[in-house]
Amino acid sequence: LDDIMGVSGRIVKVGEKILVAGDLQYGGSRHVGTAVLTAHKKFPGVRSGANIRFDEKFVKKMRPRLKVLSYERAEEPARTKRKENSTVSWGIHTALQGQASAPDAVFHRGDFGKEPMIIVFGKSPDDVVSKIAKII
């Protein structure tokens, strides 16, 4: 994870402007880094990702245009929930089971104490941004 560049905070919309509330640094995003590493193990072409705010409208827009997978946080084993930094890898691994090609996005709708999220994957940051542009 320390070899993966990420934003150590969030990228947010303020009015019509985009604000990076954090620094770009290696190991900057444990959640996205873990998701990318997990997907990359099965699909080496996956080398980039972004966590975007969950919204059902985004999921509806993605489905006809992109390969979208999901998983249920409520099905996560208790031992995984208790182990630090293992929930994201469990979820991505679960979503990828039986898949022959890499997804463009993986989402979950959250669980008790867990915020819903969408991870958009791609070959590069530009690839990820172009996929996000298709849904906004």
PDB file of C-alpha atoms in Angstrom:
ATOM      1  CA  LEU A   1       0.000   0.000   0.000  1.00  0.00           C
ATOM      2  CA  ASP A   2       2.894   2.350   0.611  1.00  0.00           C
ATOM      3  CA  ASP A   3       3.770   2.115  -3.097  1.00  0.00           C
ATOM      4  CA  ILE A   4       0.342   3.315  -4.242  1.00  0.00           C
ATOM      5  CA  MET A   5      -0.198   7.033  -4.794  1.00  0.00           C
ATOM      6  CA  GLY A   6      -3.428   8.358  -3.298  1.00  0.00           C
ATOM      7  CA  VAL A   7      -5.177  11.380  -1.872  1.00  0.00           C
ATOM      8  CA  SER A   8      -4.824  11.417   1.917  1.00  0.00           C
ATOM      9  CA  GLY A   9      -8.194  13.149   2.294  1.00  0.00           C
ATOM     10  CA  ARG A  10     -11.040  13.769  -0.097  1.00  0.00           C
ATOM     11  CA  ILE A  11     -11.742  15.530  -3.359  1.00  0.00           C
ATOM     12  CA  VAL A  12     -14.906  17.571  -2.901  1.00  0.00           C
ATOM     13  CA  LYS A  13     -17.091  19.913  -4.895  1.00  0.00           C
ATOM     14  CA  VAL A  14     -17.396  23.389  -3.404  1.00  0.00           C
ATOM     15  CA  GLY A  15     -19.873  25.384  -5.456  1.00  0.00           C
ATOM     16  CA  GLU A  16     -18.616  24.977  -8.999  1.00  0.00           C
ATOM     17  CA  LYS A  17     -15.021  24.305  -7.972  1.00  0.00           C
ATOM     18  CA  ILE A  18     -13.165  21.112  -7.088  1.00  0.00           C
ATOM     19  CA  LEU A  19     -11.140  21.146  -3.879  1.00  0.00           C
ATOM     20  CA  VAL A  20      -8.529  18.567  -2.916  1.00  0.00           C
ATOM     21  CA  ALA A  21      -8.843  18.369   0.876  1.00  0.00           C
ATOM     22  CA  GLY A  22      -5.703  16.359   1.521  1.00  0.00           C
ATOM     23  CA  ASP A  23      -2.335  15.625   0.013  1.00  0.00           C
ATOM     24  CA  LEU A  24      -1.303  13.406  -2.854  1.00  0.00           C
ATOM     25  CA  GLN A  25       1.118  10.912  -1.318  1.00  0.00           C
ATOM     26  CA  TYR A  26       2.193   7.298  -1.354  1.00  0.00           C
ATOM     27  CA  GLY A  27      -0.072   5.291   0.933  1.00  0.00           C
ATOM     28  CA  GLY A  28      -2.495   8.214   0.922  1.00  0.00           C
ATOM     29  CA  SER A  29      -5.692   6.167   0.600  1.00  0.00           C
ATOM     30  CA  ARG A  30      -5.801   2.798   2.341  1.00  0.00           C
ATOM     31  CA  HIS A  31      -9.344   2.007   1.134  1.00  0.00           C
ATOM     32  CA  VAL A  32      -8.756   2.723  -2.548  1.00  0.00           C
ATOM     33  CA  GLY A  33      -5.233   1.270  -2.456  1.00  0.00           C
ATOM     34  CA  THR A  34      -6.503  -1.974  -0.931  1.00  0.00           C
ATOM     35  CA  ALA A  35      -9.318  -2.181  -3.491  1.00  0.00           C
ATOM     36  CA  VAL A  36      -6.928  -1.624  -6.414  1.00  0.00           C
ATOM     37  CA  LEU A  37      -4.417  -4.178  -5.096  1.00  0.00           C
ATOM     38  CA  THR A  38      -7.138  -6.783  -4.585  1.00  0.00           C
ATOM     39  CA  ALA A  39      -8.553  -6.274  -8.087  1.00  0.00           C
ATOM     40  CA  HIS A  40      -5.044  -6.146  -9.598  1.00  0.00           C
ATOM     41  CA  LYS A  41      -4.214  -9.593  -8.176  1.00  0.00           C
ATOM     42  CA  LYS A  42      -6.959 -11.136 -10.315  1.00  0.00           C
ATOM     43  CA  PHE A  43      -6.884  -8.659 -13.204  1.00  0.00           C
ATOM     44  CA  PRO A  44      -3.371  -7.182 -13.676  1.00  0.00           C
ATOM     45  CA  GLY A  45      -4.710  -4.480 -16.005  1.00  0.00           C
ATOM     46  CA  VAL A  46      -6.411  -2.804 -13.038  1.00  0.00           C
ATOM     47  CA  ARG A  47      -3.886  -0.219 -11.884  1.00  0.00           C
ATOM     48  CA  SER A  48      -5.982   2.730 -10.752  1.00  0.00           C
ATOM     49  CA  GLY A  49      -9.145   3.508  -8.808  1.00  0.00           C
ATOM     50  CA  ALA A  50     -11.292   6.166  -7.209  1.00  0.00           C
ATOM     51  CA  ASN A  51     -13.850   6.046  -4.434  1.00  0.00           C
ATOM     52  CA  ILE A  52     -16.892   8.112  -5.343  1.00  0.00           C
ATOM     53  CA  ARG A  53     -19.910   8.985  -3.227  1.00  0.00           C
ATOM     54  CA  PHE A  54     -22.565   6.285  -3.365  1.00  0.00           C
ATOM     55  CA  ASP A  55     -25.766   7.316  -5.078  1.00  0.00           C
ATOM     56  CA  GLU A  56     -28.393   5.022  -6.618  1.00  0.00           C
ATOM     57  CA  LYS A  57     -28.572   7.435  -9.578  1.00  0.00           C
ATOM     58  CA  PHE A  58     -24.893   6.769 -10.299  1.00  0.00           C
ATOM     59  CA  VAL A  59     -25.449   3.000 -10.185  1.00  0.00           C
ATOM     60  CA  LYS A  60     -28.394   3.296 -12.619  1.00  0.00           C
ATOM     61  CA  LYS A  61     -26.325   5.399 -15.023  1.00  0.00           C
ATOM     62  CA  MET A  62     -23.330   3.046 -14.813  1.00  0.00           C
ATOM     63  CA  ARG A  63     -25.137  -0.234 -15.414  1.00  0.00           C
ATOM     64  CA  PRO A  64     -25.862   0.103 -19.154  1.00  0.00           C
ATOM     65  CA  ARG A  65     -22.467   1.684 -19.904  1.00  0.00           C
ATOM     66  CA  LEU A  66     -20.004  -0.105 -17.622  1.00  0.00           C
ATOM     67  CA  LYS A  67     -19.427  -3.489 -16.017  1.00  0.00           C
ATOM     68  CA  VAL A  68     -20.661  -2.995 -12.457  1.00  0.00           C
ATOM     69  CA  LEU A  69     -20.452  -5.488  -9.603  1.00  0.00           C
ATOM     70  CA  SER A  70     -21.594  -5.295  -5.997  1.00  0.00           C
ATOM     71  CA  TYR A  71     -21.399  -7.091  -2.686  1.00  0.00           C
ATOM     72  CA  GLU A  72     -23.340  -7.059   0.555  1.00  0.00           C
ATOM     73  CA  ARG A  73     -21.489  -5.776   3.610  1.00  0.00           C
ATOM     74  CA  ALA A  74     -24.043  -7.544   5.809  1.00  0.00           C
ATOM     75  CA  GLU A  75     -22.678 -10.898   4.545  1.00  0.00           C
ATOM     76  CA  GLU A  76     -19.140 -10.124   5.721  1.00  0.00           C
ATOM     77  CA  PRO A  77     -17.873 -12.698   8.231  1.00  0.00           C
ATOM     78  CA  ALA A  78     -17.443 -11.424  11.792  1.00  0.00           C
ATOM     79  CA  ARG A  79     -13.747 -12.365  11.830  1.00  0.00           C
ATOM     80  CA  THR A  80     -13.143 -10.171   8.773  1.00  0.00           C
ATOM     81  CA  LYS A  81     -15.011  -7.238  10.321  1.00  0.00           C
ATOM     82  CA  ARG A  82     -12.814  -7.475  13.410  1.00  0.00           C
ATOM     83  CA  LYS A  83      -9.525  -7.583  11.482  1.00  0.00           C
ATOM     84  CA  GLU A  84      -8.135  -4.128  10.727  1.00  0.00           C
ATOM     85  CA  ASN A  85      -7.920  -3.228   6.992  1.00  0.00           C
ATOM     86  CA  SER A  86      -9.473  -6.488   5.781  1.00  0.00           C
ATOM     87  CA  THR A  87     -13.043  -5.454   4.980  1.00  0.00           C
ATOM     88  CA  VAL A  88     -12.305  -3.736   1.658  1.00  0.00           C
ATOM     89  CA  SER A  89     -10.221  -6.637   0.348  1.00  0.00           C
ATOM     90  CA  TRP A  90     -12.933  -9.107   1.454  1.00  0.00           C
ATOM     91  CA  GLY A  91     -15.600  -7.115  -0.393  1.00  0.00           C
ATOM     92  CA  ILE A  92     -13.685  -6.686  -3.636  1.00  0.00           C
ATOM     93  CA  HIS A  93     -12.571 -10.336  -3.577  1.00  0.00           C
ATOM     94  CA  THR A  94     -16.193 -11.414  -3.005  1.00  0.00           C
ATOM     95  CA  ALA A  95     -17.482  -9.276  -5.889  1.00  0.00           C
ATOM     96  CA  LEU A  96     -14.804 -10.607  -8.269  1.00  0.00           C
ATOM     97  CA  GLN A  97     -15.491 -14.290  -7.632  1.00  0.00           C
ATOM     98  CA  GLY A  98     -16.403 -16.062 -10.850  1.00  0.00           C
ATOM     99  CA  GLN A  99     -15.668 -13.048 -13.051  1.00  0.00           C
ATOM    100  CA  ALA A 100     -13.720 -13.568 -16.280  1.00  0.00           C
ATOM    101  CA  SER A 101     -13.005  -9.881 -16.873  1.00  0.00           C
ATOM    102  CA  ALA A 102     -12.276  -6.861 -14.715  1.00  0.00           C
ATOM    103  CA  PRO A 103     -15.148  -4.676 -13.557  1.00  0.00           C
ATOM    104  CA  ASP A 104     -15.315  -0.967 -14.187  1.00  0.00           C
ATOM    105  CA  ALA A 105     -16.864  -0.430 -10.749  1.00  0.00           C
ATOM    106  CA  VAL A 106     -17.716  -2.261  -7.538  1.00  0.00           C
ATOM    107  CA  PHE A 107     -20.139  -0.890  -4.966  1.00  0.00           C
ATOM    108  CA  HIS A 108     -21.858  -1.739  -1.720  1.00  0.00           C
ATOM    109  CA  ARG A 109     -24.799  -0.087   0.007  1.00  0.00           C
ATOM    110  CA  GLY A 110     -23.167   0.014   3.441  1.00  0.00           C
ATOM    111  CA  ASP A 111     -23.935  -1.688   6.717  1.00  0.00           C
ATOM    112  CA  PHE A 112     -24.137  -0.712  10.348  1.00  0.00           C
ATOM    113  CA  GLY A 113     -21.297   1.777  10.852  1.00  0.00           C
ATOM    114  CA  LYS A 114     -20.071   1.333   7.268  1.00  0.00           C
ATOM    115  CA  GLU A 115     -20.564   4.065   4.692  1.00  0.00           C
ATOM    116  CA  PRO A 116     -21.782   2.918   1.250  1.00  0.00           C
ATOM    117  CA  MET A 117     -19.270   3.444  -1.537  1.00  0.00           C
ATOM    118  CA  ILE A 118     -18.483   2.988  -5.209  1.00  0.00           C
ATOM    119  CA  ILE A 119     -14.953   2.186  -6.370  1.00  0.00           C
ATOM    120  CA  VAL A 120     -14.336   2.907 -10.048  1.00  0.00           C
ATOM    121  CA  PHE A 121     -11.418   0.916 -11.508  1.00  0.00           C
ATOM    122  CA  GLY A 122      -9.311   1.462 -14.594  1.00  0.00           C
ATOM    123  CA  LYS A 123      -5.981   0.953 -16.323  1.00  0.00           C
ATOM    124  CA  SER A 124      -4.857   4.494 -15.460  1.00  0.00           C
ATOM    125  CA  PRO A 125      -6.102   7.612 -13.684  1.00  0.00           C
ATOM    126  CA  ASP A 126      -7.286   8.964 -17.054  1.00  0.00           C
ATOM    127  CA  ASP A 127      -9.267   5.770 -17.654  1.00  0.00           C
ATOM    128  CA  VAL A 128     -10.932   6.093 -14.228  1.00  0.00           C
ATOM    129  CA  VAL A 129     -11.783   9.764 -14.827  1.00  0.00           C
ATOM    130  CA  SER A 130     -13.326   8.960 -18.231  1.00  0.00           C
ATOM    131  CA  LYS A 131     -15.544   6.308 -16.617  1.00  0.00           C
ATOM    132  CA  ILE A 132     -16.636   8.701 -13.885  1.00  0.00           C
ATOM    133  CA  ALA A 133     -17.407  11.335 -16.541  1.00  0.00           C
ATOM    134  CA  LYS A 134     -19.892   8.890 -18.117  1.00  0.00           C
ATOM    135  CA  ILE A 135     -22.065   8.961 -15.000  1.00  0.00           C
ATOM    136  CA  ILE A 136     -21.991  12.585 -13.880  1.00  0.00           C
TER     137      ILE A 136
END
